[in-house]
mmCIF file with all atom_site columns, C-alpha atoms and ligand atoms in Angstrom:
data_model
loop_
_atom_site.group_PDB
_atom_site.id
_atom_site.type_symbol
_atom_site.label_atom_id
_atom_site.label_alt_id
_atom_site.label_comp_id
_atom_site.label_asym_id
_atom_site.label_entity_id
_atom_site.label_seq_id
_atom_site.pdbx_PDB_ins_code
_atom_site.Cartn_x
_atom_site.Cartn_y
_atom_site.Cartn_z
_atom_site.occupancy
_atom_site.B_iso_or_equiv
_atom_site.pdbx_formal_charge
_atom_site.auth_seq_id
_atom_site.auth_comp_id
_atom_site.auth_asym_id
_atom_site.auth_atom_id
_atom_site.pdbx_PDB_model_num
ATOM   1   C  CA  . MET A 1 1   ? -0.161  23.017 -107.418 1.00 83.00 ? 1   MET A CA  1
ATOM   2   C  CA  . ASN A 1 2   ? 2.640   20.700 -106.214 1.00 90.00 ? 2   ASN A CA  1
ATOM   3   C  CA  . LYS A 1 3   ? 4.308   18.986 -109.257 1.00 94.00 ? 3   LYS A CA  1
ATOM   4   C  CA  . ASP A 1 4   ? 3.942   15.542 -107.642 1.00 96.00 ? 4   ASP A CA  1
ATOM   5   C  CA  . ILE A 1 5   ? 0.129   15.843 -107.483 1.00 97.00 ? 5   ILE A CA  1
ATOM   6   C  CA  . ALA A 1 6   ? -1.714  14.324 -110.459 1.00 97.00 ? 6   ALA A CA  1
ATOM   7   C  CA  . LYS A 1 7   ? -5.119  15.708 -109.429 1.00 97.00 ? 7   LYS A CA  1
ATOM   8   C  CA  . VAL A 1 8   ? -6.773  17.593 -106.592 1.00 98.00 ? 8   VAL A CA  1
ATOM   9   C  CA  . LEU A 1 9   ? -9.467  15.306 -105.129 1.00 98.00 ? 9   LEU A CA  1
ATOM   10  C  CA  . LEU A 1 10  ? -10.729 17.654 -102.395 1.00 98.00 ? 10  LEU A CA  1
ATOM   11  C  CA  . SER A 1 11  ? -10.048 21.355 -102.444 1.00 98.00 ? 11  SER A CA  1
ATOM   12  C  CA  . GLU A 1 12  ? -9.581  23.465 -99.328  1.00 98.00 ? 12  GLU A CA  1
ATOM   13  C  CA  . GLN A 1 13  ? -13.131 24.735 -99.734  1.00 98.00 ? 13  GLN A CA  1
ATOM   14  C  CA  . GLU A 1 14  ? -14.591 21.268 -100.181 1.00 98.00 ? 14  GLU A CA  1
ATOM   15  C  CA  . ILE A 1 15  ? -12.740 20.057 -97.061  1.00 98.00 ? 15  ILE A CA  1
ATOM   16  C  CA  . ASP A 1 16  ? -13.971 23.064 -95.073  1.00 98.00 ? 16  ASP A CA  1
ATOM   17  C  CA  . SER A 1 17  ? -17.665 22.218 -95.915  1.00 98.00 ? 17  SER A CA  1
ATOM   18  C  CA  . ILE A 1 18  ? -17.114 18.570 -95.037  1.00 98.00 ? 18  ILE A CA  1
ATOM   19  C  CA  . VAL A 1 19  ? -15.564 19.394 -91.695  1.00 98.00 ? 19  VAL A CA  1
ATOM   20  C  CA  . THR A 1 20  ? -18.392 21.878 -90.938  1.00 98.00 ? 20  THR A CA  1
ATOM   21  C  CA  . LYS A 1 21  ? -21.003 19.243 -91.676  1.00 98.00 ? 21  LYS A CA  1
ATOM   22  C  CA  . ILE A 1 22  ? -19.271 16.513 -89.516  1.00 98.00 ? 22  ILE A CA  1
ATOM   23  C  CA  . ALA A 1 23  ? -18.897 18.934 -86.608  1.00 98.00 ? 23  ALA A CA  1
ATOM   24  C  CA  . ALA A 1 24  ? -22.615 19.766 -86.742  1.00 98.00 ? 24  ALA A CA  1
ATOM   25  C  CA  . ASP A 1 25  ? -23.474 16.027 -86.777  1.00 98.00 ? 25  ASP A CA  1
ATOM   26  C  CA  . ILE A 1 26  ? -21.214 15.424 -83.744  1.00 98.00 ? 26  ILE A CA  1
ATOM   27  C  CA  . ASP A 1 27  ? -22.830 18.332 -81.893  1.00 98.00 ? 27  ASP A CA  1
ATOM   28  C  CA  . ARG A 1 28  ? -26.237 16.912 -82.591  1.00 98.00 ? 28  ARG A CA  1
ATOM   29  C  CA  . ASP A 1 29  ? -25.382 13.328 -81.689  1.00 98.00 ? 29  ASP A CA  1
ATOM   30  C  CA  . TYR A 1 30  ? -23.527 13.967 -78.431  1.00 98.00 ? 30  TYR A CA  1
ATOM   31  C  CA  . ALA A 1 31  ? -25.657 16.829 -77.122  1.00 98.00 ? 31  ALA A CA  1
ATOM   32  C  CA  . GLY A 1 32  ? -27.513 14.594 -74.636  1.00 94.00 ? 32  GLY A CA  1
ATOM   33  C  CA  . SER A 1 33  ? -24.524 12.776 -73.182  1.00 97.00 ? 33  SER A CA  1
ATOM   34  C  CA  . ASP A 1 34  ? -23.368 13.422 -69.681  1.00 97.00 ? 34  ASP A CA  1
ATOM   35  C  CA  . LYS A 1 35  ? -19.969 11.831 -70.334  1.00 98.00 ? 35  LYS A CA  1
ATOM   36  C  CA  . LYS A 1 36  ? -16.746 13.590 -71.435  1.00 98.00 ? 36  LYS A CA  1
ATOM   37  C  CA  . LEU A 1 37  ? -16.415 13.833 -75.223  1.00 98.00 ? 37  LEU A CA  1
ATOM   38  C  CA  . VAL A 1 38  ? -12.843 12.850 -76.005  1.00 98.00 ? 38  VAL A CA  1
ATOM   39  C  CA  . LEU A 1 39  ? -11.486 13.266 -79.530  1.00 98.00 ? 39  LEU A CA  1
ATOM   40  C  CA  . LEU A 1 40  ? -8.763  10.714 -80.030  1.00 98.00 ? 40  LEU A CA  1
ATOM   41  C  CA  . CYS A 1 41  ? -6.426  11.743 -82.843  1.00 98.00 ? 41  CYS A CA  1
ATOM   42  C  CA  . ILE A 1 42  ? -4.584  8.881  -84.597  1.00 98.00 ? 42  ILE A CA  1
ATOM   43  C  CA  . LEU A 1 43  ? -1.139  10.326 -85.320  1.00 97.00 ? 43  LEU A CA  1
ATOM   44  C  CA  . LYS A 1 44  ? 0.228   11.522 -87.515  1.00 97.00 ? 44  LYS A CA  1
ATOM   45  C  CA  . GLY A 1 45  ? -2.126  11.679 -90.509  1.00 98.00 ? 45  GLY A CA  1
ATOM   46  C  CA  . SER A 1 46  ? -5.218  12.917 -88.608  1.00 98.00 ? 46  SER A CA  1
ATOM   47  C  CA  . VAL A 1 47  ? -3.594  15.925 -86.945  1.00 98.00 ? 47  VAL A CA  1
ATOM   48  C  CA  . VAL A 1 48  ? -4.771  18.525 -89.488  1.00 98.00 ? 48  VAL A CA  1
ATOM   49  C  CA  . PHE A 1 49  ? -8.347  17.106 -89.701  1.00 99.00 ? 49  PHE A CA  1
ATOM   50  C  CA  . MET A 1 50  ? -8.531  16.935 -85.918  1.00 98.00 ? 50  MET A CA  1
ATOM   51  C  CA  . GLY A 1 51  ? -7.305  20.537 -85.492  1.00 98.00 ? 51  GLY A CA  1
ATOM   52  C  CA  . ASP A 1 52  ? -9.918  21.866 -87.933  1.00 98.00 ? 52  ASP A CA  1
ATOM   53  C  CA  . LEU A 1 53  ? -12.712 19.660 -86.585  1.00 98.00 ? 53  LEU A CA  1
ATOM   54  C  CA  . MET A 1 54  ? -12.278 20.468 -82.925  1.00 98.00 ? 54  MET A CA  1
ATOM   55  C  CA  . LYS A 1 55  ? -12.532 24.204 -83.673  1.00 98.00 ? 55  LYS A CA  1
ATOM   56  C  CA  . LYS A 1 56  ? -15.936 23.705 -85.249  1.00 98.00 ? 56  LYS A CA  1
ATOM   57  C  CA  . ILE A 1 57  ? -17.459 21.396 -82.592  1.00 98.00 ? 57  ILE A CA  1
ATOM   58  C  CA  . LYS A 1 58  ? -19.421 23.577 -80.157  1.00 98.00 ? 58  LYS A CA  1
ATOM   59  C  CA  . LEU A 1 59  ? -19.729 21.012 -77.354  1.00 98.00 ? 59  LEU A CA  1
ATOM   60  C  CA  . PRO A 1 60  ? -16.854 20.940 -74.863  1.00 98.00 ? 60  PRO A CA  1
ATOM   61  C  CA  . VAL A 1 61  ? -14.179 18.396 -75.964  1.00 98.00 ? 61  VAL A CA  1
ATOM   62  C  CA  . GLU A 1 62  ? -11.005 16.931 -74.571  1.00 98.00 ? 62  GLU A CA  1
ATOM   63  C  CA  . ILE A 1 63  ? -8.232  15.691 -76.889  1.00 98.00 ? 63  ILE A CA  1
ATOM   64  C  CA  . GLU A 1 64  ? -5.999  12.663 -76.765  1.00 98.00 ? 64  GLU A CA  1
ATOM   65  C  CA  . PHE A 1 65  ? -3.501  11.125 -79.121  1.00 98.00 ? 65  PHE A CA  1
ATOM   66  C  CA  . MET A 1 66  ? -2.500  7.561  -80.101  1.00 98.00 ? 66  MET A CA  1
ATOM   67  C  CA  . ARG A 1 67  ? -0.036  6.419  -82.642  1.00 97.00 ? 67  ARG A CA  1
ATOM   68  C  CA  . VAL A 1 68  ? -0.237  3.057  -84.333  1.00 94.00 ? 68  VAL A CA  1
ATOM   69  C  CA  . SER A 1 69  ? 1.903   1.628  -87.106  1.00 87.00 ? 69  SER A CA  1
ATOM   70  C  CA  . SER A 1 70  ? 0.155   1.220  -90.388  1.00 65.00 ? 70  SER A CA  1
ATOM   71  C  CA  . TYR A 1 71  ? 2.374   1.677  -93.430  1.00 52.00 ? 71  TYR A CA  1
ATOM   72  C  CA  . GLY A 1 72  ? 6.089   1.417  -93.692  1.00 49.00 ? 72  GLY A CA  1
ATOM   73  C  CA  . VAL A 1 73  ? 7.711   2.962  -96.704  1.00 45.00 ? 73  VAL A CA  1
ATOM   74  C  CA  . SER A 1 74  ? 5.412   1.507  -99.351  1.00 50.00 ? 74  SER A CA  1
ATOM   75  C  CA  . THR A 1 75  ? 1.870   2.374  -100.344 1.00 53.00 ? 75  THR A CA  1
ATOM   76  C  CA  . ALA A 1 76  ? 0.534   -1.086 -99.372  1.00 56.00 ? 76  ALA A CA  1
ATOM   77  C  CA  . SER A 1 77  ? -0.771  -1.918 -95.887  1.00 54.00 ? 77  SER A CA  1
ATOM   78  C  CA  . SER A 1 78  ? 1.240   -4.433 -93.836  1.00 53.00 ? 78  SER A CA  1
ATOM   79  C  CA  . GLY A 1 79  ? -1.924  -5.615 -92.086  1.00 57.00 ? 79  GLY A CA  1
ATOM   80  C  CA  . ARG A 1 80  ? -0.228  -5.517 -88.703  1.00 67.00 ? 80  ARG A CA  1
ATOM   81  C  CA  . ILE A 1 81  ? -1.178  -3.003 -86.030  1.00 86.00 ? 81  ILE A CA  1
ATOM   82  C  CA  . ASN A 1 82  ? 1.306   -1.973 -83.399  1.00 91.00 ? 82  ASN A CA  1
ATOM   83  C  CA  . ILE A 1 83  ? 0.566   0.571  -80.707  1.00 94.00 ? 83  ILE A CA  1
ATOM   84  C  CA  . LEU A 1 84  ? 3.470   3.098  -80.684  1.00 95.00 ? 84  LEU A CA  1
ATOM   85  C  CA  . LEU A 1 85  ? 1.865   5.688  -78.412  1.00 96.00 ? 85  LEU A CA  1
ATOM   86  C  CA  . ASP A 1 86  ? -0.890  4.519  -76.119  1.00 96.00 ? 86  ASP A CA  1
ATOM   87  C  CA  . LEU A 1 87  ? -3.776  6.297  -74.361  1.00 97.00 ? 87  LEU A CA  1
ATOM   88  C  CA  . HIS A 1 88  ? -3.328  6.426  -70.601  1.00 94.00 ? 88  HIS A CA  1
ATOM   89  C  CA  . ARG A 1 89  ? -6.550  7.471  -68.855  1.00 95.00 ? 89  ARG A CA  1
ATOM   90  C  CA  . LYS A 1 90  ? -8.067  6.148  -65.668  1.00 95.00 ? 90  LYS A CA  1
ATOM   91  C  CA  . ASP A 1 91  ? -11.512 7.581  -66.383  1.00 98.00 ? 91  ASP A CA  1
ATOM   92  C  CA  . LEU A 1 92  ? -12.317 5.762  -69.606  1.00 98.00 ? 92  LEU A CA  1
ATOM   93  C  CA  . SER A 1 93  ? -15.707 4.669  -68.212  1.00 98.00 ? 93  SER A CA  1
ATOM   94  C  CA  . GLU A 1 94  ? -16.589 8.401  -68.004  1.00 98.00 ? 94  GLU A CA  1
ATOM   95  C  CA  . CYS A 1 95  ? -15.558 9.009  -71.647  1.00 98.00 ? 95  CYS A CA  1
ATOM   96  C  CA  . ASP A 1 96  ? -17.320 9.012  -74.994  1.00 98.00 ? 96  ASP A CA  1
ATOM   97  C  CA  . ILE A 1 97  ? -14.338 8.291  -77.236  1.00 98.00 ? 97  ILE A CA  1
ATOM   98  C  CA  . LEU A 1 98  ? -14.500 9.517  -80.819  1.00 98.00 ? 98  LEU A CA  1
ATOM   99  C  CA  . VAL A 1 99  ? -11.587 8.178  -82.803  1.00 98.00 ? 99  VAL A CA  1
ATOM   100 C  CA  . ILE A 1 100 ? -10.440 10.641 -85.520  1.00 98.00 ? 100 ILE A CA  1
ATOM   101 C  CA  . GLU A 1 101 ? -8.826  9.079  -88.562  1.00 98.00 ? 101 GLU A CA  1
ATOM   102 C  CA  . ASP A 1 102 ? -7.573  10.536 -91.801  1.00 98.00 ? 102 ASP A CA  1
ATOM   103 C  CA  . ILE A 1 103 ? -8.459  7.634  -94.078  1.00 98.00 ? 103 ILE A CA  1
ATOM   104 C  CA  . ILE A 1 104 ? -9.783  4.068  -93.879  1.00 97.00 ? 104 ILE A CA  1
ATOM   105 C  CA  . ASP A 1 105 ? -8.338  1.624  -96.293  1.00 94.00 ? 105 ASP A CA  1
ATOM   106 C  CA  . SER A 1 106 ? -8.363  -2.086 -95.190  1.00 93.00 ? 106 SER A CA  1
ATOM   107 C  CA  . GLY A 1 107 ? -10.307 -1.137 -92.046  1.00 95.00 ? 107 GLY A CA  1
ATOM   108 C  CA  . ARG A 1 108 ? -7.821  -2.996 -89.828  1.00 93.00 ? 108 ARG A CA  1
ATOM   109 C  CA  . THR A 1 109 ? -6.636  0.010  -87.873  1.00 94.00 ? 109 THR A CA  1
ATOM   110 C  CA  . LEU A 1 110 ? -10.040 1.249  -86.824  1.00 96.00 ? 110 LEU A CA  1
ATOM   111 C  CA  . SER A 1 111 ? -11.575 -2.151 -86.182  1.00 94.00 ? 111 SER A CA  1
ATOM   112 C  CA  . TYR A 1 112 ? -8.642  -3.035 -83.953  1.00 93.00 ? 112 TYR A CA  1
ATOM   113 C  CA  . LEU A 1 113 ? -8.656  0.298  -82.105  1.00 95.00 ? 113 LEU A CA  1
ATOM   114 C  CA  . THR A 1 114 ? -12.421 0.236  -81.566  1.00 96.00 ? 114 THR A CA  1
ATOM   115 C  CA  . GLU A 1 115 ? -12.151 -3.232 -79.854  1.00 95.00 ? 115 GLU A CA  1
ATOM   116 C  CA  . TYR A 1 116 ? -9.092  -2.112 -77.883  1.00 95.00 ? 116 TYR A CA  1
ATOM   117 C  CA  . LEU A 1 117 ? -10.831 0.975  -76.464  1.00 97.00 ? 117 LEU A CA  1
ATOM   118 C  CA  . LYS A 1 118 ? -14.059 -0.947 -75.659  1.00 97.00 ? 118 LYS A CA  1
ATOM   119 C  CA  . LEU A 1 119 ? -12.029 -3.641 -73.872  1.00 96.00 ? 119 LEU A CA  1
ATOM   120 C  CA  . GLY A 1 120 ? -10.274 -0.745 -72.007  1.00 96.00 ? 120 GLY A CA  1
ATOM   121 C  CA  . GLY A 1 121 ? -13.641 0.228  -70.592  1.00 97.00 ? 121 GLY A CA  1
ATOM   122 C  CA  . ALA A 1 122 ? -14.631 3.311  -72.596  1.00 98.00 ? 122 ALA A CA  1
ATOM   123 C  CA  . HIS A 1 123 ? -18.268 4.310  -72.048  1.00 98.00 ? 123 HIS A CA  1
ATOM   124 C  CA  . SER A 1 124 ? -18.714 4.503  -75.801  1.00 98.00 ? 124 SER A CA  1
ATOM   125 C  CA  . VAL A 1 125 ? -16.476 4.336  -78.856  1.00 98.00 ? 125 VAL A CA  1
ATOM   126 C  CA  . LYS A 1 126 ? -17.343 5.809  -82.208  1.00 98.00 ? 126 LYS A CA  1
ATOM   127 C  CA  . THR A 1 127 ? -15.152 6.494  -85.292  1.00 98.00 ? 127 THR A CA  1
ATOM   128 C  CA  . CYS A 1 128 ? -14.825 9.428  -87.610  1.00 98.00 ? 128 CYS A CA  1
ATOM   129 C  CA  . THR A 1 129 ? -12.815 9.467  -90.860  1.00 98.00 ? 129 THR A CA  1
ATOM   130 C  CA  . LEU A 1 130 ? -12.243 12.246 -93.325  1.00 98.00 ? 130 LEU A CA  1
ATOM   131 C  CA  . LEU A 1 131 ? -11.809 9.741  -96.214  1.00 98.00 ? 131 LEU A CA  1
ATOM   132 C  CA  . ASP A 1 132 ? -12.998 6.239  -96.909  1.00 98.00 ? 132 ASP A CA  1
ATOM   133 C  CA  . LYS A 1 133 ? -11.843 3.887  -99.620  1.00 97.00 ? 133 LYS A CA  1
ATOM   134 C  CA  . PRO A 1 134 ? -14.571 1.252  -99.334  1.00 96.00 ? 134 PRO A CA  1
ATOM   135 C  CA  . SER A 1 135 ? -13.262 -0.851 -102.295 1.00 95.00 ? 135 SER A CA  1
ATOM   136 C  CA  . ARG A 1 136 ? -10.098 -1.641 -100.280 1.00 94.00 ? 136 ARG A CA  1
ATOM   137 C  CA  . ARG A 1 137 ? -11.820 -3.090 -97.259  1.00 95.00 ? 137 ARG A CA  1
ATOM   138 C  CA  . GLU A 1 138 ? -10.369 -6.393 -95.820  1.00 93.00 ? 138 GLU A CA  1
ATOM   139 C  CA  . VAL A 1 139 ? -12.390 -6.476 -92.622  1.00 94.00 ? 139 VAL A CA  1
ATOM   140 C  CA  . ASP A 1 140 ? -16.045 -5.655 -92.182  1.00 95.00 ? 140 ASP A CA  1
ATOM   141 C  CA  . PHE A 1 141 ? -15.993 -2.135 -90.680  1.00 96.00 ? 141 PHE A CA  1
ATOM   142 C  CA  . THR A 1 142 ? -18.225 0.900  -91.042  1.00 96.00 ? 142 THR A CA  1
ATOM   143 C  CA  . PRO A 1 143 ? -17.177 4.212  -89.460  1.00 98.00 ? 143 PRO A CA  1
ATOM   144 C  CA  . ASP A 1 144 ? -19.851 6.386  -87.771  1.00 98.00 ? 144 ASP A CA  1
ATOM   145 C  CA  . TYR A 1 145 ? -18.831 9.650  -89.523  1.00 98.00 ? 145 TYR A CA  1
ATOM   146 C  CA  . ILE A 1 146 ? -17.376 9.760  -93.031  1.00 98.00 ? 146 ILE A CA  1
ATOM   147 C  CA  . GLY A 1 147 ? -16.269 12.910 -94.805  1.00 98.00 ? 147 GLY A CA  1
ATOM   148 C  CA  . ALA A 1 148 ? -16.004 11.581 -98.343  1.00 98.00 ? 148 ALA A CA  1
ATOM   149 C  CA  . PHE A 1 149 ? -15.789 8.305  -100.179 1.00 98.00 ? 149 PHE A CA  1
ATOM   150 C  CA  . ILE A 1 150 ? -12.854 8.164  -102.570 1.00 97.00 ? 150 ILE A CA  1
ATOM   151 C  CA  . PRO A 1 151 ? -11.665 5.722  -105.289 1.00 95.00 ? 151 PRO A CA  1
ATOM   152 C  CA  . ASP A 1 152 ? -8.738  3.359  -104.866 1.00 95.00 ? 152 ASP A CA  1
ATOM   153 C  CA  . GLU A 1 153 ? -6.028  5.899  -105.431 1.00 94.00 ? 153 GLU A CA  1
ATOM   154 C  CA  . PHE A 1 154 ? -3.083  6.798  -103.160 1.00 95.00 ? 154 PHE A CA  1
ATOM   155 C  CA  . VAL A 1 155 ? -3.804  10.309 -101.819 1.00 97.00 ? 155 VAL A CA  1
ATOM   156 C  CA  . VAL A 1 156 ? -1.708  12.792 -99.870  1.00 98.00 ? 156 VAL A CA  1
ATOM   157 C  CA  . GLY A 1 157 ? -2.098  16.198 -98.251  1.00 98.00 ? 157 GLY A CA  1
ATOM   158 C  CA  . TYR A 1 158 ? -4.170  17.642 -95.399  1.00 98.00 ? 158 TYR A CA  1
ATOM   159 C  CA  . GLY A 1 159 ? -2.158  15.411 -93.007  1.00 98.00 ? 159 GLY A CA  1
ATOM   160 C  CA  . LEU A 1 160 ? -1.759  12.395 -95.250  1.00 98.00 ? 160 LEU A CA  1
ATOM   161 C  CA  . ASP A 1 161 ? 1.766   11.471 -96.266  1.00 97.00 ? 161 ASP A CA  1
ATOM   162 C  CA  . TYR A 1 162 ? 3.846   9.434  -98.627  1.00 96.00 ? 162 TYR A CA  1
ATOM   163 C  CA  . ASN A 1 163 ? 7.157   8.674  -96.843  1.00 94.00 ? 163 ASN A CA  1
ATOM   164 C  CA  . GLU A 1 164 ? 6.440   11.616 -94.515  1.00 96.00 ? 164 GLU A CA  1
ATOM   165 C  CA  . LYS A 1 165 ? 6.101   14.079 -97.348  1.00 97.00 ? 165 LYS A CA  1
ATOM   166 C  CA  . TYR A 1 166 ? 3.161   16.184 -98.518  1.00 98.00 ? 166 TYR A CA  1
ATOM   167 C  CA  . ARG A 1 167 ? 1.351   16.323 -95.105  1.00 98.00 ? 167 ARG A CA  1
ATOM   168 C  CA  . ALA A 1 168 ? 1.261   20.147 -95.127  1.00 98.00 ? 168 ALA A CA  1
ATOM   169 C  CA  . LEU A 1 169 ? -0.604  20.568 -98.410  1.00 98.00 ? 169 LEU A CA  1
ATOM   170 C  CA  . PRO A 1 170 ? -3.877  22.283 -97.699  1.00 98.00 ? 170 PRO A CA  1
ATOM   171 C  CA  . TYR A 1 171 ? -5.865  20.016 -100.047 1.00 98.00 ? 171 TYR A CA  1
ATOM   172 C  CA  . VAL A 1 172 ? -6.170  16.259 -100.696 1.00 98.00 ? 172 VAL A CA  1
ATOM   173 C  CA  . GLY A 1 173 ? -4.592  15.154 -103.971 1.00 98.00 ? 173 GLY A CA  1
ATOM   174 C  CA  . ILE A 1 174 ? -3.853  11.999 -105.875 1.00 97.00 ? 174 ILE A CA  1
ATOM   175 C  CA  . LEU A 1 175 ? -0.095  11.347 -105.815 1.00 95.00 ? 175 LEU A CA  1
ATOM   176 C  CA  . ALA A 1 176 ? 1.268   11.017 -109.337 1.00 94.00 ? 176 ALA A CA  1
ATOM   177 C  CA  . PRO A 1 177 ? 2.032   7.282  -109.734 1.00 89.00 ? 177 PRO A CA  1
ATOM   178 C  CA  . GLU A 1 178 ? 5.516   7.976  -111.128 1.00 91.00 ? 178 GLU A CA  1
ATOM   179 C  CA  . VAL A 1 179 ? 6.504   9.356  -107.739 1.00 92.00 ? 179 VAL A CA  1
ATOM   180 C  CA  . TYR A 1 180 ? 6.261   5.938  -106.148 1.00 84.00 ? 180 TYR A CA  1
ATOM   181 C  CA  . GLU A 1 181 ? 6.735   3.730  -109.216 1.00 81.00 ? 181 GLU A CA  1
ATOM   182 C  CA  . ASN A 1 182 ? 10.167  5.181  -110.011 1.00 66.00 ? 182 ASN A CA  1
ATOM   183 C  CA  . ARG A 1 183 ? 11.717  4.958  -106.587 1.00 59.00 ? 183 ARG A CA  1
HETATM 184 P  P1  . LIG B 2 .   ? -6.135  0.644  -92.720  1.00 78.43 ? 201 LIG B P1  1
HETATM 185 O  O1  . LIG B 2 .   ? -5.783  0.009  -91.397  1.00 78.43 ? 201 LIG B O1  1
HETATM 186 O  O2  . LIG B 2 .   ? -5.687  -0.234 -93.905  1.00 78.43 ? 201 LIG B O2  1
HETATM 187 O  O3  . LIG B 2 .   ? -7.580  1.060  -92.829  1.00 78.43 ? 201 LIG B O3  1
HETATM 188 O  O4  . LIG B 2 .   ? -5.164  1.896  -92.885  1.00 78.43 ? 201 LIG B O4  1
HETATM 189 C  C1  . LIG B 2 .   ? -5.494  3.128  -92.475  1.00 78.43 ? 201 LIG B C1  1
HETATM 190 C  C2  . LIG B 2 .   ? -4.185  3.919  -92.536  1.00 78.43 ? 201 LIG B C2  1
HETATM 191 O  O5  . LIG B 2 .   ? -3.468  3.728  -93.758  1.00 78.43 ? 201 LIG B O5  1
HETATM 192 C  C3  . LIG B 2 .   ? -4.408  5.420  -92.499  1.00 78.43 ? 201 LIG B C3  1
HETATM 193 O  O6  . LIG B 2 .   ? -4.448  5.969  -91.236  1.00 78.43 ? 201 LIG B O6  1
HETATM 194 C  C4  . LIG B 2 .   ? -3.244  6.005  -93.316  1.00 78.43 ? 201 LIG B C4  1
HETATM 195 O  O7  . LIG B 2 .   ? -2.175  6.254  -92.475  1.00 78.43 ? 201 LIG B O7  1
HETATM 196 C  C5  . LIG B 2 .   ? -2.858  4.897  -94.260  1.00 78.43 ? 201 LIG B C5  1
HETATM 197 N  N1  . LIG B 2 .   ? -3.398  5.096  -95.589  1.00 78.43 ? 201 LIG B N1  1
HETATM 198 C  C6  . LIG B 2 .   ? -4.295  4.381  -96.272  1.00 78.43 ? 201 LIG B C6  1
HETATM 199 N  N2  . LIG B 2 .   ? -4.490  4.850  -97.507  1.00 78.43 ? 201 LIG B N2  1
HETATM 200 C  C7  . LIG B 2 .   ? -3.692  5.932  -97.673  1.00 78.43 ? 201 LIG B C7  1
HETATM 201 C  C8  . LIG B 2 .   ? -3.475  6.890  -98.734  1.00 78.43 ? 201 LIG B C8  1
HETATM 202 O  O8  . LIG B 2 .   ? -4.107  6.841  -99.802  1.00 78.43 ? 201 LIG B O8  1
HETATM 203 N  N3  . LIG B 2 .   ? -2.611  7.826  -98.462  1.00 78.43 ? 201 LIG B N3  1
HETATM 204 C  C9  . LIG B 2 .   ? -1.905  7.958  -97.314  1.00 78.43 ? 201 LIG B C9  1
HETATM 205 N  N4  . LIG B 2 .   ? -2.073  7.109  -96.241  1.00 78.43 ? 201 LIG B N4  1
HETATM 206 C  C10 . LIG B 2 .   ? -2.977  6.094  -96.439  1.00 78.43 ? 201 LIG B C10 1
HETATM 207 MG MG1 . LIG B 2 .   ? -0.178  7.458  -92.619  1.00 78.43 ? 202 LIG B MG1 1
#
């Protein structure tokens, strides 16, 4: 295990079962739609989850990417959302957008993006997150698909970073507090 990880929260095997379950739920829920199912990956943290999830969804999917600012260099949310990479599609009214997130903390990113995509004219907008920290919520927001609820700990791995590090770890782990306390 990486020396900076205090504890593994979700192992590779646990993540695999979670992703399999979410993919089956998505297949069931969108089976009757005649719109294009578009998985919208929120860069960068969701890229590993999205890659695994899209392979397990049996329905045809298209993929898109957006990047929004969330955290700077600290482990606390700034509360401000800036769009750094936007979605440019002319056929949003023909699309069922499923936003793919790595983790929900304050809820600000997903509540903002959901409104933004609806105002943009998407036929439907739903949200899917691998991890949810409900105790940290600052705005009232409930995602449609949730992989696992986790306690208020700063986690890394499986796409999630701390200062751009640890994204490639195959599991989700709690970052040892001394890593960010002693900076
Ligand atoms: P929210 O807008 O506060 O819900 O923030 C969601 C974003 O914050 C996620 O997409 C992550 O980029 C980041 N984030 C929140 N908690 C963590 C964590 O424990 N580890 C790494 N990134 C996190
Ligand atoms: Mg991040």
